[in-house]
Amino acid sequence: MGSMAASDHSSKRITVQTINPNVLEFEYAVRGEIYYLAQKLQEELEAKPGSHPFDEILYCNIGNPHAFGQPPITFFREVLALCDHPRILDMSETKGMFSADSIDRALQILDKIPGRATGAYSHDQGIKGLRDTIASGIEVRDGFPSNPNNIFLTDGAGPAIHTMMHLLISSKKDGILCPIPQYPLYSALIALYGGTLVPYYLDEANGWGLEISEVKKQLETATSEGINVKALVVINPGNPTGQVLTEADQKELVHFCKEECLLLLADEVYQDNVYVAEKQFHSFKKVAQSMGYGENDISLVSFHSVSKGFYGECGKRGGYMEVTGFSPEIREQLSKVSTIYHCANVPGQILTSLIMSPPKVGDESYESFCGEKEAILSSLARRAKTLEEAFNSMEGVSCNRAEGAMYLFPRLRLPDKAIKAAEAAEAAPDAFYVQLLLNATGIVLVPGSGFGQESGTWHFRCTILPPEDKIKAVAARITEFHRGFMDQYR
């Protein structure tokens, strides 16, 4: 009897055959196979220094600025420190250690937090006083009013995107239009929730531009195949492609979503990362309202995060989504879903309010804040240029400039011999390339196949985040590897 009981129990164990098949299907390339190989190599280096032809792993696979030594913005961290440990405010030394405006801001924020407790749950949508501040910041940015009740504070933009996909997708027949290449969180979540990704391809030959005719064609194709397309994702500035949309392109996209009754999901987490003088960021909400479209004309969700910009506070997990054009019934369901998470972490909520309401003219921190911001953004622009020039100097590689965001997405034209070697290794050619690069240099890139790309083309994504004193060495190591790779497989 004992052995039979044991056998019965073993048949009920969780296996890859019994878990949700959608989990097996989705991939998240930014932290995929290459990333796990990099972690293994790092462990080997720590256990046995000198065991590889490099002395450190450079994680150029992910937009994680502080991991590359970028310092936090002083004003933001001062306010956070004071809010998290309010007793500091009562100490006589505090005025000599903290700026007057950071002290004032911390006191204002603490007055908005019930019990002045950053360790307590908040309202599930986020602290009302902080949502008021964020709404005011959106109004200053756009020139149009924002309703704090339309703002949901989240642990970074990711959970907000999770929530929307959960809300929208009920079966494989539900489609979401996504740019290709795209940030792989979208493809992962669409697969996880059992929907269908409907691709629209960005035009690499035109600086990764957006062609509305391509979007229309893909919608028509999907509809003819019985897919109910519910929403369109746009990432501006682009990830992984680094382009900044023109206002004319944005207007076309807004008009298209209005005419087709599509929910517009606007990923705007890189809104502070624009590096070219001839372009600037415009939020899709601002564009829609400037066209005269109101709540009854178009449904729109805007995502923002504290992880990017010049602040780069990835570990603080702060962000928001602003929802407009939703019926009261849908708003009620959205609020119900958000209650599952209790609330976003409170320090992340505070930081989100700070990025939308930084020091102003006349504040003690204003000049130092502007200096820190300018230093980071101008350095990122120079680093992008260094890498772009290096990639364009390499045989068989072409790279559009980074107008914004934190990445370059060069195209690889690989010899037939390399493609055959990748097939023999059962790897996509660009994954084969970046794995060999990692083994030779310790530099972690993400293969373009993880983001989606036109059939028969190969790319990789590289962050522009290595510090300036290392960026030329990174470019040189990739260039040297590429030369050897081409010599081997040409």
Tab-separated table of C-alpha atoms in Angstrom:
chain	number	residue	atom	x	y	z
A	1	MET	CA	0.000	0.000	0.000
A	2	GLY	CA	2.834	2.362	0.873
A	3	SER	CA	4.473	2.060	-2.548
A	4	MET	CA	1.133	2.513	-4.304
A	5	ALA	CA	0.424	5.677	-2.296
A	6	ALA	CA	3.873	7.033	-3.127
A	7	SER	CA	3.245	6.307	-6.808
A	8	ASP	CA	-0.123	8.092	-6.686
A	9	HIS	CA	1.492	11.147	-5.093
A	10	SER	CA	4.363	11.274	-7.582
A	11	SER	CA	1.900	11.379	-10.469
A	12	LYS	CA	0.519	14.626	-9.003
A	13	ARG	CA	3.866	16.421	-8.845
A	14	ILE	CA	4.144	19.663	-10.759
A	15	THR	CA	5.976	19.093	-14.039
A	16	VAL	CA	6.547	21.133	-17.183
A	17	GLN	CA	3.693	19.122	-18.690
A	18	THR	CA	1.225	20.227	-16.000
A	19	ILE	CA	2.006	23.941	-15.610
A	20	ASN	CA	0.313	26.688	-17.627
A	21	PRO	CA	1.514	26.113	-21.226
A	22	ASN	CA	1.582	29.873	-21.782
A	23	VAL	CA	4.476	30.072	-19.299
A	24	LEU	CA	6.470	27.648	-21.447
A	25	GLU	CA	5.678	29.630	-24.585
A	26	PHE	CA	6.766	33.122	-23.583
A	27	GLU	CA	10.333	34.429	-23.628
A	28	TYR	CA	11.883	37.577	-22.175
A	29	ALA	CA	15.070	38.062	-24.148
A	30	VAL	CA	16.560	40.887	-22.063
A	31	ARG	CA	17.121	38.375	-19.260
A	32	GLY	CA	17.239	35.289	-21.453
A	33	GLU	CA	19.760	32.588	-22.259
A	34	ILE	CA	22.679	34.981	-22.923
A	35	TYR	CA	22.067	36.744	-19.594
A	36	TYR	CA	22.124	33.451	-17.673
A	37	LEU	CA	25.344	32.438	-19.428
A	38	ALA	CA	26.835	35.797	-18.393
A	39	GLN	CA	25.929	35.156	-14.755
A	40	LYS	CA	27.634	31.753	-14.945
A	41	LEU	CA	30.777	33.355	-16.383
A	42	GLN	CA	30.718	35.970	-13.615
A	43	GLU	CA	30.601	33.240	-10.967
A	44	GLU	CA	33.555	31.526	-12.647
A	45	LEU	CA	35.533	34.790	-12.689
A	46	GLU	CA	34.839	35.354	-8.994
A	47	ALA	CA	35.820	31.793	-8.106
A	48	LYS	CA	38.907	31.780	-10.329
A	49	PRO	CA	40.172	35.196	-11.476
A	50	GLY	CA	41.951	35.000	-14.835
A	51	SER	CA	39.907	32.006	-15.983
A	52	HIS	CA	38.546	33.962	-18.978
A	53	PRO	CA	40.072	36.409	-21.467
A	54	PHE	CA	38.391	39.351	-19.651
A	55	ASP	CA	38.268	40.481	-16.039
A	56	GLU	CA	34.630	41.668	-15.750
A	57	ILE	CA	31.190	41.144	-17.236
A	58	LEU	CA	29.661	44.289	-18.764
A	59	TYR	CA	25.880	43.948	-18.770
A	60	CYS	CA	25.006	45.991	-21.865
A	61	ASN	CA	21.814	43.946	-22.179
A	62	ILE	CA	19.583	46.077	-19.985
A	63	GLY	CA	18.904	49.749	-19.262
A	64	ASN	CA	20.210	49.763	-15.680
A	65	PRO	CA	22.120	53.065	-15.263
A	66	HIS	CA	23.152	52.840	-11.613
A	67	ALA	CA	24.719	49.414	-12.176
A	68	PHE	CA	27.209	51.241	-14.434
A	69	GLY	CA	28.053	53.687	-11.667
A	70	GLN	CA	25.686	56.524	-12.589
A	71	PRO	CA	25.169	58.532	-9.376
A	72	PRO	CA	21.626	59.149	-8.140
A	73	ILE	CA	20.154	62.638	-8.364
A	74	THR	CA	20.956	64.348	-5.060
A	75	PHE	CA	17.613	66.108	-4.515
A	76	PHE	CA	15.606	62.929	-5.112
A	77	ARG	CA	17.682	60.865	-2.689
A	78	GLU	CA	17.672	63.581	-0.003
A	79	VAL	CA	13.878	63.745	-0.042
A	80	LEU	CA	13.588	59.958	0.006
A	81	ALA	CA	15.986	59.678	2.951
A	82	LEU	CA	14.065	62.263	4.960
A	83	CYS	CA	10.691	60.680	4.188
A	84	ASP	CA	11.871	57.170	5.061
A	85	HIS	CA	13.456	58.275	8.344
A	86	PRO	CA	11.505	61.368	9.491
A	87	ARG	CA	13.376	61.561	12.798
A	88	ILE	CA	16.266	63.065	10.840
A	89	LEU	CA	14.065	66.136	10.365
A	90	ASP	CA	14.189	66.789	14.125
A	91	MET	CA	17.986	66.698	14.329
A	92	SER	CA	19.939	69.955	14.615
A	93	GLU	CA	22.536	68.807	12.059
A	94	THR	CA	19.947	68.241	9.307
A	95	LYS	CA	19.920	71.804	7.943
A	96	GLY	CA	23.655	71.596	7.372
A	97	MET	CA	23.433	68.242	5.599
A	98	PHE	CA	20.302	68.633	3.452
A	99	SER	CA	19.136	71.415	1.149
A	100	ALA	CA	16.313	73.609	2.411
A	101	ASP	CA	14.003	72.623	-0.458
A	102	SER	CA	14.547	68.894	0.120
A	103	ILE	CA	13.574	69.394	3.773
A	104	ASP	CA	10.499	71.416	2.779
A	105	ARG	CA	9.502	68.851	0.151
A	106	ALA	CA	9.880	65.940	2.580
A	107	LEU	CA	7.645	67.722	5.100
A	108	GLN	CA	5.035	68.397	2.389
A	109	ILE	CA	5.080	64.755	1.294
A	110	LEU	CA	4.897	63.360	4.817
A	111	ASP	CA	1.827	65.503	5.443
A	112	LYS	CA	0.158	63.726	2.496
A	113	ILE	CA	0.902	60.228	3.827
A	114	PRO	CA	-1.536	58.855	6.403
A	115	GLY	CA	0.363	58.449	9.670
A	116	ARG	CA	3.497	59.802	7.894
A	117	ALA	CA	4.343	56.089	7.457
A	118	THR	CA	6.211	55.068	4.299
A	119	GLY	CA	6.115	51.476	5.568
A	120	ALA	CA	2.329	51.249	5.536
A	121	TYR	CA	-0.028	50.233	2.738
A	122	SER	CA	-1.473	53.167	0.833
A	123	HIS	CA	-4.633	53.547	-1.215
A	124	ASP	CA	-4.465	50.830	-3.901
A	125	GLN	CA	-4.301	53.485	-6.656
A	126	GLY	CA	-1.532	55.368	-4.840
A	127	ILE	CA	-1.415	58.162	-2.254
A	128	LYS	CA	-3.906	60.832	-3.321
A	129	GLY	CA	-1.626	63.773	-2.509
A	130	LEU	CA	1.168	62.279	-4.639
A	131	ARG	CA	-1.256	61.663	-7.506
A	132	ASP	CA	-2.242	65.336	-7.237
A	133	THR	CA	1.430	66.308	-7.626
A	134	ILE	CA	1.886	63.984	-10.619
A	135	ALA	CA	-1.281	65.315	-12.289
A	136	SER	CA	0.060	68.869	-11.879
A	137	GLY	CA	3.358	67.771	-13.416
A	138	ILE	CA	1.569	66.230	-16.399
A	139	GLU	CA	-0.375	69.481	-16.843
A	140	VAL	CA	2.858	71.512	-16.825
A	141	ARG	CA	4.416	69.104	-19.359
A	142	ASP	CA	1.446	68.962	-21.750
A	143	GLY	CA	-0.436	72.211	-21.304
A	144	PHE	CA	-3.650	70.245	-20.753
A	145	PRO	CA	-5.313	69.295	-17.452
A	146	SER	CA	-4.829	65.897	-15.817
A	147	ASN	CA	-7.200	64.234	-13.369
A	148	PRO	CA	-5.416	62.595	-10.396
A	149	ASN	CA	-8.210	60.005	-10.259
A	150	ASN	CA	-7.033	58.779	-13.690
A	151	ILE	CA	-3.553	58.031	-12.330
A	152	PHE	CA	-2.573	54.611	-10.979
A	153	LEU	CA	0.800	54.443	-9.209
A	154	THR	CA	2.635	51.176	-9.869
A	155	ASP	CA	5.938	49.415	-9.101
A	156	GLY	CA	7.502	50.640	-12.360
A	157	ALA	CA	5.772	50.615	-15.744
A	158	GLY	CA	5.910	46.789	-15.985
A	159	PRO	CA	3.064	46.019	-13.546
A	160	ALA	CA	0.878	48.646	-15.255
A	161	ILE	CA	1.457	46.924	-18.610
A	162	HIS	CA	0.700	43.570	-16.911
A	163	THR	CA	-2.588	44.994	-15.643
A	164	MET	CA	-3.664	46.244	-19.065
A	165	MET	CA	-2.817	42.970	-20.811
A	166	HIS	CA	-4.684	41.057	-18.105
A	167	LEU	CA	-7.687	43.325	-18.629
A	168	LEU	CA	-7.666	43.097	-22.443
A	169	ILE	CA	-6.838	39.492	-23.310
A	170	SER	CA	-9.362	36.703	-22.878
A	171	SER	CA	-8.372	34.285	-25.665
A	172	LYS	CA	-6.051	33.644	-28.617
A	173	LYS	CA	-8.553	35.577	-30.747
A	174	ASP	CA	-7.678	38.828	-28.918
A	175	GLY	CA	-4.917	40.737	-30.699
A	176	ILE	CA	-2.573	43.558	-29.680
A	177	LEU	CA	-0.786	45.578	-32.384
A	178	CYS	CA	2.893	45.941	-31.429
A	179	PRO	CA	5.842	47.582	-33.148
A	180	ILE	CA	8.550	45.253	-34.425
A	181	PRO	CA	11.188	45.438	-33.081
A	182	GLN	CA	9.494	45.769	-29.666
A	183	TYR	CA	10.423	45.661	-26.007
A	184	PRO	CA	9.980	41.926	-25.292
A	185	LEU	CA	7.837	42.510	-22.208
A	186	TYR	CA	4.937	43.020	-24.634
A	187	SER	CA	5.399	39.781	-26.560
A	188	ALA	CA	5.998	37.930	-23.278
A	189	LEU	CA	2.817	39.211	-21.625
A	190	ILE	CA	0.649	38.718	-24.717
A	191	ALA	CA	1.849	35.091	-24.812
A	192	LEU	CA	1.480	34.652	-21.038
A	193	TYR	CA	-2.132	35.837	-21.081
A	194	GLY	CA	-2.911	33.757	-24.187
A	195	GLY	CA	-3.454	36.505	-26.771
A	196	THR	CA	-2.029	37.158	-30.234
A	197	LEU	CA	0.686	39.672	-31.050
A	198	VAL	CA	-0.141	41.489	-34.293
A	199	PRO	CA	3.129	42.970	-35.592
A	200	TYR	CA	3.595	46.255	-37.406
A	201	TYR	CA	7.133	46.696	-38.718
A	202	LEU	CA	9.169	49.860	-38.210
A	203	ASP	CA	11.125	51.092	-41.243
A	204	GLU	CA	14.830	50.584	-40.538
A	205	ALA	CA	15.862	52.285	-43.790
A	206	ASN	CA	14.001	55.390	-42.636
A	207	GLY	CA	15.523	55.673	-39.143
A	208	TRP	CA	13.081	53.118	-37.685
A	209	GLY	CA	10.221	55.362	-38.773
A	210	LEU	CA	6.549	54.507	-38.438
A	211	GLU	CA	4.448	54.080	-41.581
A	212	ILE	CA	0.710	54.278	-40.948
A	213	SER	CA	0.071	52.277	-44.142
A	214	GLU	CA	1.974	49.355	-42.562
A	215	VAL	CA	-0.158	49.574	-39.401
A	216	LYS	CA	-3.372	49.591	-41.461
A	217	LYS	CA	-2.211	46.608	-43.538
A	218	GLN	CA	-1.421	44.536	-40.445
A	219	LEU	CA	-4.773	45.382	-38.834
A	220	GLU	CA	-6.625	44.347	-41.994
A	221	THR	CA	-4.666	41.085	-42.243
A	222	ALA	CA	-5.311	40.201	-38.597
A	223	THR	CA	-9.014	41.041	-38.861
A	224	SER	CA	-9.362	38.874	-41.989
A	225	GLU	CA	-7.878	35.986	-39.977
A	226	GLY	CA	-10.521	36.344	-37.273
A	227	ILE	CA	-8.373	38.226	-34.755
A	228	ASN	CA	-10.197	40.839	-32.664
A	229	VAL	CA	-7.542	43.562	-32.396
A	230	LYS	CA	-8.233	45.524	-29.227
A	231	ALA	CA	-5.251	47.811	-28.739
A	232	LEU	CA	-2.136	49.291	-30.304
A	233	VAL	CA	1.189	49.624	-28.455
A	234	VAL	CA	3.562	52.452	-29.341
A	235	ILE	CA	6.962	52.979	-27.679
A	236	ASN	CA	8.244	56.556	-27.904
A	237	PRO	CA	11.173	57.132	-27.689
A	238	GLY	CA	11.725	53.664	-29.102
A	239	ASN	CA	13.073	50.569	-27.391
A	240	PRO	CA	15.181	48.856	-28.757
A	241	THR	CA	15.402	51.169	-31.753
A	242	GLY	CA	16.048	54.587	-30.158
A	243	GLN	CA	13.950	56.646	-32.590
A	244	VAL	CA	11.784	59.612	-31.563
A	245	LEU	CA	8.485	59.891	-33.426
A	246	THR	CA	7.592	63.098	-35.223
A	247	GLU	CA	4.468	64.890	-34.066
A	248	ALA	CA	2.975	64.303	-37.538
A	249	ASP	CA	3.445	60.531	-37.139
A	250	GLN	CA	1.876	60.688	-33.688
A	251	LYS	CA	-1.165	62.517	-35.040
A	252	GLU	CA	-1.636	59.896	-37.750
A	253	LEU	CA	-1.469	57.144	-35.151
A	254	VAL	CA	-3.941	58.888	-32.825
A	255	HIS	CA	-6.380	59.445	-35.708
A	256	PHE	CA	-6.007	55.793	-36.764
A	257	CYS	CA	-6.778	54.530	-33.230
A	258	LYS	CA	-9.800	56.842	-33.011
A	259	GLU	CA	-11.169	55.683	-36.383
A	260	GLU	CA	-10.592	51.985	-35.606
A	261	CYS	CA	-11.766	52.233	-31.961
A	262	LEU	CA	-8.438	50.863	-30.709
A	263	LEU	CA	-7.106	51.469	-27.210
A	264	LEU	CA	-3.768	53.299	-27.553
A	265	LEU	CA	-1.119	52.022	-25.120
A	266	ALA	CA	1.632	54.669	-25.047
A	267	ASP	CA	4.925	53.511	-23.516
A	268	GLU	CA	6.650	56.817	-22.728
A	269	VAL	CA	9.224	55.750	-20.132
A	270	TYR	CA	12.111	57.346	-22.098
A	271	GLN	CA	10.471	60.759	-22.405
A	272	ASP	CA	13.458	62.535	-20.825
A	273	ASN	CA	15.949	60.707	-23.086
A	274	VAL	CA	16.042	62.748	-26.309
A	275	TYR	CA	19.477	63.512	-27.764
A	276	VAL	CA	18.847	65.321	-31.068
A	277	ALA	CA	18.085	69.035	-31.286
A	278	GLU	CA	15.573	68.728	-34.123
A	279	LYS	CA	13.198	66.467	-32.186
A	280	GLN	CA	11.415	66.675	-28.878
A	281	PHE	CA	9.112	64.469	-26.852
A	282	HIS	CA	5.354	64.991	-27.065
A	283	SER	CA	3.073	62.777	-25.016
A	284	PHE	CA	0.319	61.004	-26.925
A	285	LYS	CA	-2.198	62.478	-24.500
A	286	LYS	CA	-1.019	65.980	-25.413
A	287	VAL	CA	-1.160	65.142	-29.144
A	288	ALA	CA	-4.683	63.690	-28.856
A	289	GLN	CA	-5.961	66.689	-26.914
A	290	SER	CA	-4.267	69.166	-29.298
A	291	MET	CA	-6.257	67.461	-32.088
A	292	GLY	CA	-9.458	68.221	-30.183
A	293	TYR	CA	-10.055	64.620	-29.107
A	294	GLY	CA	-11.601	64.187	-25.689
A	295	GLU	CA	-12.695	61.373	-23.392
A	296	ASN	CA	-15.451	60.252	-25.783
A	297	ASP	CA	-13.179	60.108	-28.845
A	298	ILE	CA	-10.248	57.880	-27.912
A	299	SER	CA	-9.170	55.570	-25.076
A	300	LEU	CA	-5.552	56.048	-24.059
A	301	VAL	CA	-3.194	54.663	-21.413
A	302	SER	CA	0.159	56.395	-20.854
A	303	PHE	CA	2.991	54.601	-19.014
A	304	HIS	CA	5.911	56.267	-17.233
A	305	SER	CA	8.668	55.004	-14.937
A	306	VAL	CA	11.422	56.220	-12.599
A	307	SER	CA	13.766	53.567	-14.054
A	308	LYS	CA	14.871	55.527	-17.117
A	309	GLY	CA	15.337	59.222	-17.938
A	310	PHE	CA	18.393	60.853	-16.381
A	311	TYR	CA	17.463	59.510	-12.939
A	312	GLY	CA	17.719	55.783	-13.794
A	313	GLU	CA	16.264	54.571	-10.484
A	314	CYS	CA	15.492	51.006	-11.655
A	315	GLY	CA	15.688	49.461	-8.184
A	316	LYS	CA	13.241	51.915	-6.624
A	317	ARG	CA	10.357	50.462	-8.700
A	318	GLY	CA	8.208	53.523	-9.231
A	319	GLY	CA	5.908	54.457	-12.086
A	320	TYR	CA	2.386	55.292	-13.128
A	321	MET	CA	-0.227	54.811	-15.780
A	322	GLU	CA	-2.690	57.531	-16.691
A	323	VAL	CA	-5.941	56.256	-18.205
A	324	THR	CA	-8.337	58.426	-20.207
A	325	GLY	CA	-11.425	57.689	-22.297
A	326	PHE	CA	-12.540	54.689	-20.215
A	327	SER	CA	-16.197	54.128	-19.333
A	328	PRO	CA	-17.139	54.102	-15.626
A	329	GLU	CA	-17.758	50.350	-15.881
A	330	ILE	CA	-14.247	49.663	-17.217
A	331	ARG	CA	-12.707	52.030	-14.670
A	332	GLU	CA	-14.434	50.028	-11.943
A	333	GLN	CA	-12.953	46.775	-13.264
A	334	LEU	CA	-9.510	48.356	-13.593
A	335	SER	CA	-9.703	49.546	-9.997
A	336	LYS	CA	-10.737	46.050	-8.932
A	337	VAL	CA	-7.699	44.502	-10.640
A	338	SER	CA	-5.373	47.047	-9.017
A	339	THR	CA	-6.638	46.107	-5.538
A	340	ILE	CA	-5.029	42.668	-5.959
A	341	TYR	CA	-1.594	44.292	-5.574
A	342	HIS	CA	-2.636	46.282	-2.457
A	343	CYS	CA	-0.507	49.243	-3.571
A	344	ALA	CA	2.784	50.235	-5.159
A	345	ASN	CA	5.707	50.567	-2.751
A	346	VAL	CA	5.501	53.962	-1.082
A	347	PRO	CA	9.121	55.150	-1.640
A	348	GLY	CA	8.595	54.395	-5.348
A	349	GLN	CA	5.395	56.470	-5.245
A	350	ILE	CA	7.303	59.355	-3.656
A	351	LEU	CA	10.054	59.170	-6.269
A	352	THR	CA	7.468	59.132	-9.065
A	353	SER	CA	6.016	62.364	-7.691
A	354	LEU	CA	9.517	63.878	-7.547
A	355	ILE	CA	10.410	63.176	-11.191
A	356	MET	CA	7.153	64.883	-12.193
A	357	SER	CA	7.802	67.813	-9.855
A	358	PRO	CA	11.567	68.509	-9.671
A	359	PRO	CA	13.165	71.620	-8.107
A	360	LYS	CA	12.007	74.915	-9.595
A	361	VAL	CA	13.726	78.241	-10.273
A	362	GLY	CA	14.551	79.851	-6.925
A	363	ASP	CA	14.819	76.559	-5.023
A	364	GLU	CA	18.160	75.928	-3.335
A	365	SER	CA	18.648	72.671	-5.279
A	366	TYR	CA	17.628	74.044	-8.670
A	367	GLU	CA	21.061	74.828	-10.117
A	368	SER	CA	22.732	71.652	-8.846
A	369	PHE	CA	19.762	69.586	-10.053
A	370	CYS	CA	19.943	71.103	-13.551
A	371	GLY	CA	23.719	70.533	-13.574
A	372	GLU	CA	23.352	66.851	-12.671
A	373	LYS	CA	20.582	66.366	-15.251
A	374	GLU	CA	22.521	68.067	-18.056
A	375	ALA	CA	25.736	66.190	-17.233
A	376	ILE	CA	24.017	62.801	-17.467
A	377	LEU	CA	22.004	63.507	-20.631
A	378	SER	CA	24.902	65.130	-22.519
A	379	SER	CA	27.166	62.237	-21.530
A	380	LEU	CA	24.585	59.707	-22.776
A	381	ALA	CA	24.427	61.541	-26.107
A	382	ARG	CA	28.235	61.399	-26.449
A	383	ARG	CA	28.317	57.708	-25.515
A	384	ALA	CA	25.613	56.931	-28.072
A	385	LYS	CA	27.656	58.717	-30.751
A	386	THR	CA	30.837	56.806	-29.832
A	387	LEU	CA	29.128	53.430	-30.143
A	388	GLU	CA	27.184	54.396	-33.264
A	389	GLU	CA	30.397	55.414	-35.062
A	390	ALA	CA	32.134	52.212	-33.946
A	391	PHE	CA	29.308	49.990	-35.193
A	392	ASN	CA	29.123	51.794	-38.538
A	393	SER	CA	32.869	51.298	-39.015
A	394	MET	CA	32.510	47.497	-38.725
A	395	GLU	CA	32.304	45.306	-41.814
A	396	GLY	CA	28.727	44.286	-42.625
A	397	VAL	CA	27.211	46.364	-39.799
A	398	SER	CA	24.921	49.399	-40.138
A	399	CYS	CA	23.482	51.368	-37.246
A	400	ASN	CA	20.857	54.112	-37.117
A	401	ARG	CA	21.586	56.902	-34.665
A	402	ALA	CA	20.030	56.920	-31.225
A	403	GLU	CA	17.651	59.884	-31.213
A	404	GLY	CA	16.455	58.887	-27.755
A	405	ALA	CA	16.131	56.091	-25.159
A	406	MET	CA	19.246	54.150	-24.048
A	407	TYR	CA	20.047	51.724	-26.854
A	408	LEU	CA	21.439	51.139	-30.314
A	409	PHE	CA	20.071	48.367	-32.538
A	410	PRO	CA	22.674	47.688	-35.257
A	411	ARG	CA	21.984	45.412	-38.193
A	412	LEU	CA	24.348	42.479	-38.837
A	413	ARG	CA	24.939	41.207	-42.364
A	414	LEU	CA	26.511	37.849	-41.605
A	415	PRO	CA	28.386	35.590	-44.053
A	416	ASP	CA	26.673	32.375	-45.181
A	417	LYS	CA	29.332	30.371	-43.349
A	418	ALA	CA	28.346	32.052	-40.045
A	419	ILE	CA	24.645	31.416	-40.663
A	420	LYS	CA	25.359	27.730	-41.362
A	421	ALA	CA	27.468	27.508	-38.184
A	422	ALA	CA	24.565	29.007	-36.207
A	423	GLU	CA	22.162	26.473	-37.726
A	424	ALA	CA	24.545	23.663	-36.744
A	425	ALA	CA	24.578	25.078	-33.196
A	426	GLU	CA	20.730	25.250	-33.287
A	427	ALA	CA	20.838	28.997	-32.612
A	428	ALA	CA	19.529	32.068	-34.399
A	429	PRO	CA	22.471	33.716	-36.202
A	430	ASP	CA	22.377	36.856	-34.043
A	431	ALA	CA	22.137	34.772	-30.838
A	432	PHE	CA	25.118	32.731	-32.080
A	433	TYR	CA	27.035	35.984	-32.666
A	434	VAL	CA	26.319	37.574	-29.263
A	435	GLN	CA	27.134	34.333	-27.414
A	436	LEU	CA	30.553	34.148	-29.072
A	437	LEU	CA	31.048	37.851	-28.303
A	438	LEU	CA	30.227	37.225	-24.637
A	439	ASN	CA	32.651	34.299	-24.406
A	440	ALA	CA	35.420	36.369	-25.985
A	441	THR	CA	34.886	39.802	-24.378
A	442	GLY	CA	32.550	39.550	-21.354
A	443	ILE	CA	30.173	42.036	-23.001
A	444	VAL	CA	26.482	41.080	-22.745
A	445	LEU	CA	24.248	42.082	-25.669
A	446	VAL	CA	20.724	40.945	-26.596
A	447	PRO	CA	20.132	39.281	-29.985
A	448	GLY	CA	17.652	41.052	-32.231
A	449	SER	CA	15.662	37.839	-32.541
A	450	GLY	CA	14.514	38.489	-28.963
A	451	PHE	CA	12.791	41.731	-30.020
A	452	GLY	CA	11.376	40.649	-33.374
A	453	GLN	CA	12.815	41.746	-36.717
A	454	GLU	CA	12.105	41.508	-40.430
A	455	SER	CA	12.587	37.961	-41.691
A	456	GLY	CA	16.124	37.403	-42.948
A	457	THR	CA	17.619	40.328	-41.009
A	458	TRP	CA	19.772	40.076	-37.879
A	459	HIS	CA	20.481	42.639	-35.186
A	460	PHE	CA	21.609	43.074	-31.590
A	461	ARG	CA	20.700	45.603	-28.910
A	462	CYS	CA	23.420	47.363	-26.948
A	463	THR	CA	22.895	49.903	-24.180
A	464	ILE	CA	24.735	53.221	-24.313
A	465	LEU	CA	25.270	53.095	-20.537
A	466	PRO	CA	28.922	52.070	-19.969
A	467	PRO	CA	30.648	55.140	-18.444
A	468	GLU	CA	32.616	57.443	-20.701
A	469	ASP	CA	35.962	56.231	-19.368
A	470	LYS	CA	35.000	52.700	-20.536
A	471	ILE	CA	32.859	53.286	-23.619
A	472	LYS	CA	35.761	53.506	-26.077
A	473	ALA	CA	37.237	50.299	-24.662
A	474	VAL	CA	33.844	48.583	-25.038
A	475	ALA	CA	33.628	49.781	-28.643
A	476	ALA	CA	37.204	48.612	-29.298
A	477	ARG	CA	36.571	45.148	-27.813
A	478	ILE	CA	33.432	44.636	-29.903
A	479	THR	CA	35.245	45.895	-33.026
A	480	GLU	CA	38.192	43.566	-32.445
A	481	PHE	CA	35.895	40.594	-31.856
A	482	HIS	CA	33.884	41.400	-34.979
A	483	ARG	CA	37.017	41.575	-37.114
A	484	GLY	CA	38.065	38.125	-35.926
A	485	PHE	CA	34.539	36.749	-36.370
A	486	MET	CA	34.355	37.959	-39.966
A	487	ASP	CA	37.832	36.608	-40.724
A	488	GLN	CA	36.765	33.210	-39.393
A	489	TYR	CA	33.423	32.981	-41.199
A	490	ARG	CA	33.840	35.137	-44.301
